[in-house]
Amino acid sequence: MSELSLRGVFAPTLTPVRADLSIDLPAYIEFCKRLLEGGCHGLVLFGTNSEATSFAATERMAAVDAVIEAGIPASKLVVGTGAASIFEAADLTRHAVQSGCRGALTLPPFYYPGVSEEGLFRSFAAIFDRVNDERLRMYFYHIPQVSGIPLSPSLLTRLAQAYPGQAAGVKDSSGDENNLLGLHEVARNFPGFAVFCGTEALLLKNMQGGGGGCISGMANVLPHVIRDLYDNWQAADAEERQNRTNWVRDAILDSGYNMIASLKVIVADQTGRKGWSRVRPPLVDLTKAEQEQLLARLSPPVPA
Amino acid sequence: MSELSLRGVFAPTLTPVRADLSIDLPAYIEFCKRLLEGGCHGLVLFGTNSEATSFAATERMAAVDAVIEAGIPASKLVVGTGAASIFEAADLTRHAVQSGCRGALTLPPFYYPGVSEEGLFRSFAAIFDRVNDERLRMYFYHIPQVSGIPLSPSLLTRLAQAYPGQAAGVKDSSGDENNLLGLHEVARNFPGFAVFCGTEALLLKNMQGGGGGCISGMANVLPHVIRDLYDNWQAADAEERQNRTNWVRDAILDSGYNMIASLKVIVADQTGRKGWSRVRPPLVDLTKAEQEQLLARLSPPVPA
């Protein structure tokens, strides 16, 4: 089996904001270090759980710069570079590549619904062509329940054929196991093409199918538990380790609160920094009562 | 009846692109002049028909600058300033206000689906507060079939109460007559609050209900026909004038082709500039055969 372009447990890093809604860079850098020390192989800066698209392109690039300047190796960073505009996505992608980052996780343009496969192919192709840098490794981001724009196996096949090696993989955040299995079929045709799942709940199945790992929101609060599963996916008790990742996600889903706002509340609790519970609109912070209800549901509490 | 903040027929101006997909500014400026001479009271630069969100914020601001520098009065311009990021939307809105433009047509943040009314209120409030300029007149953009994010009458009421005079109106592109009538109810409570329809097919009904006019994609190719209806909406034969606006839209809808790509083909035909038929991905140009089929359906042809 050839080596995959990327492997491991990655956190789509939550983005702390100040009261004025700007990114709290010191808290951000501290958190990035915490996640790497806690078990993550690397970080995805500006994924969906990072509220990526809620930040302007200029803010996103400045935050990547700040993280690298703080001493976090760019080789551990994948940057979410999706935007409604392919020119903006190309600017973000070029910046990530020129900063030495490991890869770009790229959404399709997400404003117009119902666009064709041809339109999506041209969109990603335009980003590749504008960046025009052989160091680029692009991971395509399938999260149709949020973006509204599914990426089909045939589109991914076409991209992998057109940009061999550089079309480096896919993140499947649909949560649909059958879709994930279909992506393994695509990957088998392209050496190095790495399939990541967006929920750690499918991590064991993804590893069994030859995938690269997970890029999971829950890795923001449970990096060590997910890393334990990743390291031991071939162990006899792997199912049990898989089940040990479940309780926080289940508690959030049972609460009915927004996943991103909930994860931030848990980080506020873990770090003792109350400001962590803030989100940028259009998301809404949990109220104090909601925060207490969420934390009370977590039994055992999430370890700090 | 108090004077509305904005009245007239506005074209959400199509944006010509070169083969490298950058905005063709000379063609753009020429087209803006053509529309104003052709009957439009004003232009909405960077609405949905303009492929607004397909362009980076920097491109959008540079294009507004170029149009004003070419001598088109800023008082005739409303600028579409919506973005997935409220900070980016605020940057675009501030630029429009400081350029002397008449108003901003602003989408809600459109990446995350299912956000709450509170989250949308906070989003628009953050834009107002960051721009912090009493000259700002904001028109809220309801186009749920594209953005995925409806703006409810109760949200609009809350915004009009919080930003009196500055929350200046709404554009309803849903095409839903009942929704439009509901917005007239909202408008009655707020002097000057102007209701625009996004399809000229509802222009007569909108004027009868006290609305301000239309911001209609079809005004890119039929400004004089729509202006005629606007000028004569109280005439005995207004229904007949309304019907005279229909044939181009009907032909495009019957063709099944993308509306924006189709309008650009018609402008290419009107102006004799073939490059006009280009769109930026994720939209896809009509093929030559499709272009011919579309134009053949238009009987009579759209006058140049």
PDB file of N, CA and C in Angstrom, chain A residues 79 88 250:
ATOM      1  N   VAL A  79      -5.018  24.198   6.376  1.00  0.00           N
ATOM      2  CA  VAL A  79      -5.813  25.419   6.499  1.00  0.00           C
ATOM      3  C   VAL A  79      -7.087  25.297   5.672  1.00  0.00           C
ATOM      4  N   GLU A  88     -11.172  34.352  -3.866  1.00  0.00           N
ATOM      5  CA  GLU A  88     -10.849  34.469  -2.449  1.00  0.00           C
ATOM      6  C   GLU A  88     -10.299  33.136  -1.933  1.00  0.00           C
ATOM      7  N   ASP A 250     -22.662  12.699  22.293  1.00  0.00           N
ATOM      8  CA  ASP A 250     -24.038  12.327  22.627  1.00  0.00           C
ATOM      9  C   ASP A 250     -24.694  13.356  23.547  1.00  0.00           C
TER      10      ASP A 250
END
